[in-house]
Structures are given as structure tokens and as C-alpha cells.
Amino acid sequence: MILNPLRLYRRRQRLLREALEEAQYLRRRHGAEALRAAQEQLRRPDITRWGHKVLERAIMYLETKV
């Protein structure tokens, strides 16, 4: 398998973009309780691996911005 660095870069940028959007959405919807809501969502068993990564990064954003 050949690794394409441009593809990896785009994937990482997509992860960062989606996590930021998720953090903003959680802030709008839950206000001060956004961090707790994200942590509860992370415990759900039906989240995909990609969704798990997005939520973990969104939690990092919420922790730094609180």
C-alpha cells in the first residue's frame, strides 16, 4: 500500500473542520452544558470510529474554550 501524504493531510483537515463545526453546534444547542453533552454523546455505542474521533477533538475544543 502506498501512502499519499496529500490525502492524509486532507483527511486531517477534514477532521479538524468537522470537530470545530460539532463544537460550535454543541455550544449553540446546549450552551454552558456543551462539554457535558459531548461527553455523553461519546459514550453512545452506535458512534462510528470517525464520529468518535470528531467528538474527541470537539471535546478538546470545548475544554480549551470554556
mmCIF file of C-alpha atoms in Angstrom:
data_model
loop_
_atom_site.group_PDB
_atom_site.id
_atom_site.type_symbol
_atom_site.label_atom_id
_atom_site.label_comp_id
_atom_site.label_asym_id
_atom_site.label_seq_id
_atom_site.Cartn_x
_atom_site.Cartn_y
_atom_site.Cartn_z
ATOM 1 C CA MET A 1 0.000 0.000 0.000
ATOM 2 C CA ILE A 2 1.309 3.429 -0.937
ATOM 3 C CA LEU A 3 0.617 6.280 1.461
ATOM 4 C CA ASN A 4 -0.388 9.529 -0.148
ATOM 5 C CA PRO A 5 0.669 12.459 2.073
ATOM 6 C CA LEU A 6 -1.768 14.845 0.401
ATOM 7 C CA ARG A 7 -4.652 12.504 1.147
ATOM 8 C CA LEU A 8 -3.569 12.214 4.792
ATOM 9 C CA TYR A 9 -3.314 16.000 5.051
ATOM 10 C CA ARG A 10 -6.800 16.493 3.601
ATOM 11 C CA ARG A 11 -8.230 13.874 5.935
ATOM 12 C CA ARG A 12 -6.701 15.619 8.959
ATOM 13 C CA GLN A 13 -8.010 18.991 7.786
ATOM 14 C CA ARG A 14 -11.471 17.467 7.364
ATOM 15 C CA LEU A 15 -11.294 16.058 10.905
ATOM 16 C CA LEU A 16 -10.351 19.446 12.347
ATOM 17 C CA ARG A 17 -13.079 21.227 10.361
ATOM 18 C CA GLU A 18 -15.810 18.764 11.356
ATOM 19 C CA ALA A 19 -14.746 18.835 15.017
ATOM 20 C CA LEU A 20 -14.880 22.617 15.099
ATOM 21 C CA GLU A 21 -18.331 22.578 13.495
ATOM 22 C CA GLU A 22 -19.505 19.976 16.023
ATOM 23 C CA ALA A 23 -18.174 22.044 18.938
ATOM 24 C CA GLN A 24 -19.931 25.148 17.633
ATOM 25 C CA TYR A 25 -23.164 23.215 17.159
ATOM 26 C CA LEU A 26 -22.984 21.827 20.703
ATOM 27 C CA ARG A 27 -22.366 25.319 22.095
ATOM 28 C CA ARG A 28 -25.389 26.702 20.250
ATOM 29 C CA ARG A 29 -27.636 23.852 21.270
ATOM 30 C CA HIS A 30 -26.513 23.222 24.870
ATOM 31 C CA GLY A 31 -24.841 26.465 25.904
ATOM 32 C CA ALA A 32 -22.773 26.058 29.063
ATOM 33 C CA GLU A 33 -23.552 22.330 29.200
ATOM 34 C CA ALA A 34 -21.960 21.645 25.784
ATOM 35 C CA LEU A 35 -18.955 19.820 27.220
ATOM 36 C CA ARG A 36 -21.124 17.501 29.288
ATOM 37 C CA ALA A 37 -23.391 16.835 26.299
ATOM 38 C CA ALA A 38 -20.387 15.942 24.110
ATOM 39 C CA GLN A 39 -19.041 13.569 26.737
ATOM 40 C CA GLU A 40 -22.445 11.866 26.959
ATOM 41 C CA GLN A 41 -22.572 11.508 23.180
ATOM 42 C CA LEU A 42 -19.121 9.947 23.225
ATOM 43 C CA ARG A 43 -20.402 7.132 25.468
ATOM 44 C CA ARG A 44 -23.033 6.041 22.948
ATOM 45 C CA PRO A 45 -22.299 2.588 21.495
ATOM 46 C CA ASP A 46 -23.535 3.378 17.966
ATOM 47 C CA ILE A 47 -20.902 6.002 17.090
ATOM 48 C CA THR A 48 -18.545 5.175 14.242
ATOM 49 C CA ARG A 49 -14.781 5.379 14.581
ATOM 50 C CA TRP A 50 -14.759 8.626 12.586
ATOM 51 C CA GLY A 51 -17.515 10.085 14.750
ATOM 52 C CA HIS A 52 -15.565 9.104 17.836
ATOM 53 C CA LYS A 53 -12.501 10.976 16.573
ATOM 54 C CA VAL A 54 -14.591 14.035 15.721
ATOM 55 C CA LEU A 55 -16.214 14.090 19.150
ATOM 56 C CA GLU A 56 -12.877 13.659 20.936
ATOM 57 C CA ARG A 57 -11.450 16.635 19.054
ATOM 58 C CA ALA A 58 -14.638 18.655 19.676
ATOM 59 C CA ILE A 59 -14.286 17.928 23.399
ATOM 60 C CA MET A 60 -10.727 19.237 23.246
ATOM 61 C CA TYR A 61 -12.014 22.457 21.651
ATOM 62 C CA LEU A 62 -14.757 22.787 24.257
ATOM 63 C CA GLU A 63 -12.324 22.243 27.126
ATOM 64 C CA THR A 64 -9.977 24.954 25.905
ATOM 65 C CA LYS A 65 -12.730 27.477 25.134
ATOM 66 C CA VAL A 66 -14.688 27.097 28.387
#
